[in-house]
Amino acid sequence: MSLRWWRRRDRLERELEAELQDHVERHTADLVAQGIDPVEARRQARLAFGGVEAVKEECREARPIAWIDESARDLRFAWRQLRRSRVVSATIVVSLALGLGGSTALFMVYNALCLRTLDVPKPQELVALSMVWDKGSNMWLPYPVFTHLREHTRTLTGLLAYSPMGRCKVEVQGVVEPAEGLWVSGDYFSTLGVTPAAGRLLSPDDDRPDADVLVISHAYWRRRFGGDPAAVGRTVVLNRESFVIVGILPSGFAGTQVGIASDVFAPLRNRRHAAPESNAWTDPFQTWLQILGRRRPDATALQAQAELAALFRGQVAEDVPRADAGMKEILHTVRLRVEDASRGSDTGRRAQNREPLRVLLVGSVVLLLVVSLNIGTVLLARGTARRHEMTVRLALGAGRARLMRQLATEILLLTALGTAAGLGLAAVASRLIIATTFPHASRLPLSPVLDARVLLFEVASALAAALLFGLVPALRAARAPLGAERVQIRGGRRLSLHSGLMVAQIALSVVLLLGAGLFVRSLEGLMSRGTGYDRSGIVMFEVNARDAGHEAEAIPPVYRRVLEGLAALPGVEAASLSVVRPVEESLYLAETVTVADTAAATTKPSTRAALNHVGPGFFETLRIPIRRGRAIDAGDGPGTPPVAVISETMARALFPGADPLGRRLNAYGGVEIVGVAGDIRHAKLKDAPRSVLYTAVYQHHRGYDYPQTFYVRTRDPGGHREEIRAVLAGVDRRLHPTRVGPLDGWARASLGRERVLAGLSTYFGVLALVLVCLGLYGLMTYLVTLRVPEIGVRLALGAAPGAIRARILGDSARLVAAGLLIGLPAAYVAMRPLGSLIHDVAPDEPRAMLAALVLVALSALAAAWWPARRAARVDPSVALREA
Amino acid sequence: MASPKSDLPQGTLDLLVLKVLEGGPFHGYAIAQRLQLMSRNVVQAQQGTLYPALHRLEKRGLLAAEWKVSDTGRDAKFYRLTRKGRAQLEVETAEWQRLAEAVAAILRTPMEEA
């Protein structure tokens, strides 16, 4: 739309005006020449000419000045048409919005998690390093590998390393709030190519033990500091140590981990992270860093892989002599893997959620298909109703192409409205989906952004839907002979297109409902499955004595006093603590544990076991049965011999057929087994029972690195918040409980994926069913209207109204049956690949299928009931008169 | 006495406009006047149909338009026949005459009562 175009359009308009005015002027002049008074002459000339605007409009139609005027006219006309049938138009827009909103919301989440590249320059140059060996892989690497590669690489322009802080506590002006933190190497920001929005970013100079500086993310700056420009230079307390904020990152950058939005970035070598003398910096086998690099523009991925792998092998060769037997085995086959990291490095969140998201996306497309077919039937019916109007317009000289264009404009207008509404819905729904999938995050770890890809997806889906439901009535309109007003009385066969669409919708809704049923059953199954411990009646909270400044030996008395205070509360039956929470996997410790006291010649049995440090009364509070021996009790404290309780699975794995009591294991420098506990689902509701090693929390100082989770068994797990706070404050004013809540609630929230699957699939299924019922109702009503003369004849000839009703119901039953016949095998086929997402239920479970079938059949027949009743109530005399 | 005005079907008006312009370029008002004159007041093209017809013919390429200084001193839009327009005029004239003769022939034949 260049200036020249506008000016041409202006000029043409002015010429048109001038031309017509000229005519009137000449006519006036002629009349004046005939002797008529000038004023009267002008009046006559104007009258003779007629409406100037109308003529202009005709001229514009004859020779379009600009397509935009045409389109504007079409739009105005289309809008008027839509308003004339307000209810139908609104229904179309709403159902389109619901369908598009669902699929776009899912795509926004999928895009944010799996497709979007990092907000850095040239993200395709980024690579991530990991180790693989014949029996496993590890995405964490040791620090010496990092320095070695950084020093010798020639295919990378830079190498960065980071280690997650996890959730940390940041105190700003006395208020403590959780945040996500990252320890980053000096080259982190320069390698990524990020520039600060304010202040400066960390540089290699800051990567020192005594540099207490921080960089914060843009979102965190807005959230915590309200966008205050004076935030740079402020001092905050991070995990009880003071740091100075030196810079703010640009908006859109949230770290390099997928699905985790980092708020604060501190130097990797800072002593708060690990002391300079810690062996983390020198141990070639301690894996705790994620390493990314940026390829040189002229280096290919293969070259980088080859060079880095060679450098890695060179270093490994040097370290082999220092390795123990188990490590030597790994080192034998280990090699470095270099992968593309343009989308950040996956911490498992992407891999876990990709499959359910894809399944839901497919489901949403199926729903959109149902929506389109439904709208198609509505428009078909409306098209038939408007046939009279079309005939008249065609007879009056409107071009067929013009009519088509106007119909198309109406459809596009409906689609545009539905798309806009759908976008709004998607923005809200996507946040809801993310919040439900990642319930343990303090706020959204992913931000669903409306970028070009999402917009393209929505517009493409909308156009595809519009094509589907617009093409159908357009084809029908093109084929129908004009003036064929008389419609045959035998309505059944003539509406084959209409009925076909209905059958298709029914079939698809069966598929969606079956999916919904399976996912809901799966979720319920997971929620109600036995976990080995009693989930109800427990309230949990977290607290860390180190926050209050206590260290090492001072800690056990603190926790003991807390337990005493809790046990003294009214209504509390028992209380205990542990390090690992049962329904959360963010803290998961596992190690290979070997039996220590077998005869020297035999191989020592070993197994990979999950670890937990628990306090006295743990098994009693959670009601985990002790099968043999005893539980950890108050007597197991510092100074007493280290003991352990093992799970049944572990007992079977290490001591098959023998008594494990009294045996020793090599964990934690040597522990004696004093009891065997019943199997539980250790960290997730979906976990299978496994080997678990429980040690006494007061006997191992490493346990105090982590916050402790306290359990309180009480009749009212929802309450006690204030009392808990009071107990903690009573022990030490600096102690604050976090993440307080009933265990059952956490359990439910931990099934984020399953809840999203169940929730959204139910939404799809229910919406499809509602549309099917509305569609069937409309179709049947229309059919009855068509057949009123025939019904009148039948009734007049003595047919019973019940027979008429049965006939109509029979017609709809045939439609429904056809839909079910197609839908059932389709559903069967569609559900097979979902096996991995459904727990405890087989995908082809007959009861679920039966339920879906019955639900669709009943709803559809209920929808057909009213038109059938109306048919039976036809007054024969009125009907015959109208025929 | 006012002669009855006939309503021209759209295609016929186009043909007459082409014929009028055979005589050279004219502006819209002049075309309207000539139509009235040449048909002895039978055909009075309503301005509402004349100008759309002119624009339509221009769009089809049968006429070309140009703004020139007119006798009144003002600028006016003059239409003239293009080569394509001339050819179309010949074709349609022949068609029309064929049709007219056929109709006249039927009308001349006395119909007997059955």
Coordinates of N, CA and C in Angstrom, one line a residue, chain A residues 499-629:
Chain A
S499 N -26.3 -35.9 6.5 CA -26.2 -37.1 7.4 C -24.8 -37.6 7.5
G500 N -24.1 -37.6 6.4 CA -22.7 -38.1 6.4 C -21.9 -37.3 7.4
L501 N -22.1 -36.0 7.4 CA -21.3 -35.2 8.3 C -21.6 -35.5 9.8
M502 N -22.9 -35.8 10.0 CA -23.4 -36.1 11.3 C -22.7 -37.4 11.8
V503 N -22.7 -38.4 10.9 CA -22.1 -39.7 11.3 C -20.7 -39.5 11.6
A504 N -20.0 -38.7 10.8 CA -18.5 -38.5 11.0 C -18.3 -37.9 12.4
Q505 N -19.2 -36.9 12.7 CA -19.0 -36.3 14.0 C -19.2 -37.3 15.2
I506 N -20.2 -38.1 15.0 CA -20.5 -39.1 16.1 C -19.3 -40.0 16.2
A507 N -18.8 -40.5 15.1 CA -17.6 -41.4 15.2 C -16.5 -40.8 15.9
L508 N -16.2 -39.5 15.6 CA -15.0 -38.8 16.2 C -15.3 -38.6 17.7
S509 N -16.5 -38.3 18.0 CA -16.7 -38.0 19.4 C -16.6 -39.3 20.2
V510 N -16.8 -40.5 19.6 CA -16.6 -41.7 20.3 C -15.1 -41.9 20.6
V511 N -14.3 -41.6 19.7 CA -12.8 -41.6 19.9 C -12.4 -40.7 21.0
L512 N -12.9 -39.5 21.0 CA -12.5 -38.5 22.0 C -13.0 -39.0 23.4
L513 N -14.2 -39.5 23.4 CA -14.7 -39.9 24.7 C -14.0 -41.1 25.3
L514 N -13.6 -42.0 24.4 CA -12.9 -43.2 24.9 C -11.6 -42.7 25.5
G515 N -10.9 -41.8 24.8 CA -9.6 -41.3 25.3 C -9.8 -40.7 26.6
A516 N -10.8 -39.8 26.7 CA -11.1 -39.2 28.0 C -11.3 -40.2 29.1
G517 N -12.1 -41.2 28.8 CA -12.4 -42.2 29.8 C -11.2 -42.9 30.3
L518 N -10.3 -43.3 29.3 CA -9.1 -44.0 29.7 C -8.2 -43.1 30.6
F519 N -8.0 -41.9 30.2 CA -7.1 -41.0 31.0 C -7.7 -40.7 32.4
V520 N -9.0 -40.5 32.4 CA -9.6 -40.3 33.7 C -9.4 -41.5 34.6
R521 N -9.7 -42.7 34.0 CA -9.5 -43.9 34.8 C -8.1 -44.1 35.3
S522 N -7.2 -43.8 34.4 CA -5.8 -43.9 34.7 C -5.4 -43.0 35.9
L523 N -5.9 -41.7 35.8 CA -5.6 -40.8 36.9 C -6.2 -41.3 38.2
E524 N -7.4 -41.7 38.1 CA -8.1 -42.2 39.4 C -7.3 -43.4 39.9
G525 N -6.9 -44.3 39.0 CA -6.2 -45.5 39.4 C -4.9 -45.1 40.2
L526 N -4.2 -44.1 39.6 CA -3.0 -43.7 40.2 C -3.2 -43.1 41.6
M527 N -4.3 -42.3 41.7 CA -4.6 -41.6 42.9 C -5.0 -42.6 44.0
S528 N -5.7 -43.6 43.6 CA -6.2 -44.5 44.6 C -5.3 -45.7 44.9
R529 N -4.3 -45.8 44.1 CA -3.5 -47.0 44.3 C -2.7 -47.0 45.6
G530 N -2.5 -48.1 46.1 CA -1.8 -48.2 47.4 C -0.4 -47.7 47.2
T531 N 0.1 -47.0 48.2 CA 1.5 -46.5 48.1 C 2.3 -47.2 49.1
G532 N 1.8 -48.0 49.9 CA 2.6 -48.7 50.9 C 2.6 -47.9 52.2
Y533 N 2.2 -46.6 52.2 CA 2.1 -45.9 53.4 C 0.8 -45.2 53.4
D534 N 0.4 -44.7 54.6 CA -1.0 -44.1 54.7 C -0.9 -42.6 54.3
R535 N -1.5 -42.3 53.2 CA -1.4 -40.9 52.7 C -2.3 -40.0 53.4
S536 N -3.4 -40.5 53.9 CA -4.4 -39.5 54.5 C -3.9 -39.1 55.9
G537 N -4.4 -37.9 56.2 CA -4.2 -37.5 57.6 C -2.8 -37.0 57.9
I538 N -2.0 -36.7 56.9 CA -0.7 -36.2 57.1 C -0.5 -34.8 56.6
V539 N 0.1 -33.9 57.4 CA 0.4 -32.6 56.9 C 1.9 -32.5 56.9
M540 N 2.5 -32.0 55.8 CA 3.9 -31.9 55.6 C 4.4 -30.4 55.6
F541 N 5.6 -30.2 56.0 CA 6.2 -28.9 55.7 C 7.7 -29.1 55.7
E542 N 8.4 -28.0 55.2 CA 9.8 -28.1 55.1 C 10.5 -27.0 55.9
V543 N 11.6 -27.4 56.5 CA 12.3 -26.3 57.2 C 13.8 -26.7 57.2
N544 N 14.6 -25.7 57.3 CA 16.1 -26.0 57.2 C 16.7 -25.2 58.4
A545 N 17.3 -26.0 59.3 CA 17.9 -25.4 60.5 C 19.1 -24.5 60.1
R546 N 19.7 -24.8 58.9 CA 20.9 -24.0 58.5 C 20.4 -22.6 58.2
D547 N 19.2 -22.4 57.8 CA 18.7 -21.0 57.6 C 18.8 -20.2 58.8
A548 N 18.7 -20.9 60.0 CA 18.7 -20.1 61.2 C 20.1 -20.0 61.7
G549 N 21.1 -20.5 60.9 CA 22.5 -20.3 61.3 C 23.1 -21.5 62.0
H550 N 22.3 -22.5 62.2 CA 22.9 -23.6 63.0 C 23.7 -24.5 62.0
E551 N 24.7 -25.1 62.6 CA 25.6 -26.0 61.7 C 25.8 -27.3 62.5
A552 N 26.0 -28.3 61.7 CA 26.5 -29.6 62.2 C 25.9 -30.1 63.5
E553 N 26.7 -30.2 64.5 CA 26.2 -30.8 65.7 C 25.1 -30.0 66.4
A554 N 25.0 -28.8 66.1 CA 23.9 -28.0 66.7 C 22.5 -28.3 66.1
I555 N 22.5 -29.0 65.0 CA 21.3 -29.2 64.3 C 20.4 -30.2 64.9
P556 N 20.9 -31.4 65.2 CA 19.9 -32.4 65.8 C 19.1 -31.9 66.9
P557 N 19.7 -31.2 67.9 CA 18.8 -30.8 69.0 C 17.7 -29.8 68.5
V558 N 18.0 -29.0 67.5 CA 16.9 -28.2 67.0 C 15.8 -29.0 66.5
Y559 N 16.1 -29.9 65.6 CA 15.0 -30.8 65.1 C 14.3 -31.6 66.1
R560 N 15.0 -32.0 67.1 CA 14.4 -32.8 68.2 C 13.4 -31.9 68.9
R561 N 13.8 -30.6 69.2 CA 12.9 -29.8 69.9 C 11.6 -29.5 69.0
V562 N 11.8 -29.4 67.7 CA 10.7 -29.2 66.8 C 9.7 -30.3 66.9
L563 N 10.3 -31.5 66.9 CA 9.4 -32.7 67.0 C 8.7 -32.8 68.3
E564 N 9.4 -32.4 69.4 CA 8.7 -32.4 70.6 C 7.5 -31.4 70.6
G565 N 7.8 -30.2 70.1 CA 6.8 -29.2 70.0 C 5.6 -29.7 69.2
L566 N 5.9 -30.4 68.1 CA 4.8 -30.8 67.2 C 4.0 -31.9 67.9
A567 N 4.7 -32.8 68.6 CA 3.9 -33.9 69.2 C 3.0 -33.4 70.3
A568 N 3.4 -32.3 70.9 CA 2.6 -31.8 72.0 C 1.3 -31.1 71.5
L569 N 1.2 -30.8 70.2 CA 0.1 -30.1 69.7 C -1.2 -30.9 69.9
P570 N -2.3 -30.3 70.2 CA -3.6 -31.1 70.3 C -4.0 -31.7 68.9
G571 N -4.4 -32.9 68.9 CA -4.9 -33.5 67.7 C -3.8 -34.2 66.9
V572 N -2.6 -34.1 67.4 CA -1.5 -34.7 66.6 C -1.2 -36.1 67.2
E573 N -1.2 -37.0 66.3 CA -1.0 -38.4 66.8 C 0.5 -38.8 66.7
A574 N 1.2 -38.3 65.7 CA 2.6 -38.6 65.6 C 3.3 -37.6 64.7
A575 N 4.6 -37.5 64.8 CA 5.3 -36.6 64.0 C 6.7 -37.2 63.7
S576 N 7.3 -36.9 62.6 CA 8.6 -37.3 62.3 C 9.2 -36.5 61.2
L577 N 10.4 -36.9 60.7 CA 11.0 -36.1 59.6 C 11.7 -37.0 58.7
S578 N 12.1 -36.5 57.5 CA 12.9 -37.2 56.6 C 13.5 -36.2 55.6
V579 N 14.5 -36.7 54.8 CA 15.1 -35.8 53.9 C 14.4 -35.8 52.5
V580 N 14.0 -37.0 52.1 CA 13.4 -37.1 50.8 C 11.9 -37.2 51.0
R581 N 11.1 -36.4 50.3 CA 9.7 -36.4 50.4 C 9.1 -37.5 49.5
P582 N 8.0 -38.1 50.0 CA 7.5 -39.2 49.3 C 6.8 -38.9 47.9
V583 N 6.3 -37.7 47.8 CA 5.6 -37.5 46.5 C 6.2 -36.4 45.7
E584 N 7.5 -36.4 45.7 CA 8.2 -35.4 44.9 C 9.5 -36.0 44.5
E585 N 9.8 -35.7 43.2 CA 11.1 -36.4 42.8 C 12.2 -35.3 42.6
S586 N 12.0 -34.1 43.0 CA 13.0 -33.1 42.8 C 14.3 -33.4 43.6
L587 N 14.1 -34.1 44.7 CA 15.3 -34.5 45.4 C 15.3 -36.0 45.5
Y588 N 16.2 -36.6 44.7 CA 16.2 -38.0 44.6 C 17.6 -38.5 44.7
L589 N 17.9 -39.2 45.8 CA 19.3 -39.6 46.0 C 19.3 -41.1 45.7
A590 N 20.3 -41.5 45.0 CA 20.4 -43.0 44.8 C 21.9 -43.3 44.6
E591 N 22.2 -44.5 45.1 CA 23.6 -44.9 45.0 C 23.6 -46.5 44.9
T592 N 24.7 -46.9 44.4 CA 24.9 -48.4 44.4 C 25.4 -48.8 45.8
V593 N 24.7 -49.7 46.4 CA 25.0 -50.1 47.7 C 25.5 -51.6 47.7
T594 N 26.5 -51.9 48.3 CA 27.1 -53.2 48.3 C 27.1 -53.8 49.7
V595 N 26.9 -55.1 49.8 CA 27.0 -55.8 51.0 C 28.4 -55.9 51.5
A596 N 28.7 -55.5 52.7 CA 30.1 -55.3 53.1 C 30.7 -56.6 53.8
D597 N 29.8 -57.4 54.3 CA 30.5 -58.5 55.1 C 30.3 -59.9 54.5
T598 N 30.5 -60.0 53.2 CA 30.5 -61.3 52.7 C 31.9 -61.8 52.7
A599 N 32.0 -63.1 52.6 CA 33.4 -63.7 52.6 C 34.2 -63.1 51.4
A600 N 35.5 -63.0 51.6 CA 36.3 -62.2 50.7 C 36.3 -62.8 49.3
A601 N 36.2 -64.1 49.2 CA 36.4 -64.7 47.9 C 35.1 -64.5 47.0
T602 N 33.9 -64.5 47.6 CA 32.7 -64.3 46.8 C 32.5 -62.9 46.4
T603 N 31.8 -62.8 45.2 CA 31.5 -61.4 44.8 C 30.4 -60.8 45.7
K604 N 30.5 -59.5 46.0 CA 29.6 -58.9 46.9 C 28.3 -58.5 46.1
P605 N 27.2 -59.0 46.6 CA 26.0 -58.5 46.0 C 25.8 -57.0 46.1
S606 N 25.3 -56.4 45.1 CA 25.1 -55.0 45.2 C 23.8 -54.6 44.4
T607 N 23.2 -53.5 44.8 CA 22.0 -53.1 44.1 C 22.0 -51.6 44.1
R608 N 21.3 -51.0 43.2 CA 21.1 -49.6 43.2 C 19.9 -49.2 44.1
A609 N 20.2 -48.4 45.1 CA 19.1 -48.2 46.1 C 18.9 -46.7 46.2
A610 N 17.6 -46.3 46.4 CA 17.3 -45.0 46.7 C 17.6 -44.7 48.2
L611 N 18.0 -43.5 48.5 CA 18.5 -43.3 49.9 C 17.5 -42.3 50.6
N612 N 17.3 -42.5 51.8 CA 16.6 -41.5 52.6 C 17.1 -41.5 54.0
H613 N 17.2 -40.3 54.6 CA 17.6 -40.2 56.0 C 16.3 -39.9 56.7
V614 N 16.0 -40.7 57.7 CA 14.7 -40.5 58.4 C 14.9 -40.3 59.9
G615 N 13.9 -39.7 60.5 CA 14.0 -39.5 61.9 C 13.3 -40.6 62.7
P616 N 13.3 -40.6 64.0 CA 12.6 -41.6 64.8 C 11.1 -41.4 64.6
G617 N 10.4 -42.5 64.5 CA 9.0 -42.4 64.4 C 8.5 -42.3 62.9
F618 N 9.5 -42.3 62.0 CA 9.1 -42.1 60.6 C 8.2 -43.2 60.1
F619 N 8.5 -44.4 60.4 CA 7.7 -45.5 59.9 C 6.4 -45.5 60.6
E620 N 6.4 -45.2 61.8 CA 5.1 -45.2 62.6 C 4.2 -44.1 62.1
T621 N 4.8 -42.9 61.9 CA 4.0 -41.8 61.4 C 3.3 -42.0 60.1
L622 N 4.1 -42.5 59.2 CA 3.6 -42.8 57.8 C 2.9 -44.2 57.8
R623 N 3.0 -44.9 58.8 CA 2.3 -46.2 58.9 C 2.9 -47.1 57.8
I624 N 4.2 -47.1 57.7 CA 4.9 -48.1 56.8 C 5.2 -49.3 57.7
P625 N 4.7 -50.5 57.3 CA 4.9 -51.7 58.2 C 6.3 -52.1 58.3
I626 N 6.7 -52.5 59.4 CA 8.1 -53.1 59.6 C 7.9 -54.6 59.6
R627 N 8.5 -55.2 58.6 CA 8.3 -56.7 58.5 C 9.2 -57.5 59.4
R628 N 10.4 -57.0 59.5 CA 11.3 -57.7 60.4 C 12.1 -56.7 61.2
G629 N 12.5 -57.1 62.4 CA 13.4 -56.2 63.1 C 12.7 -55.0 63.6

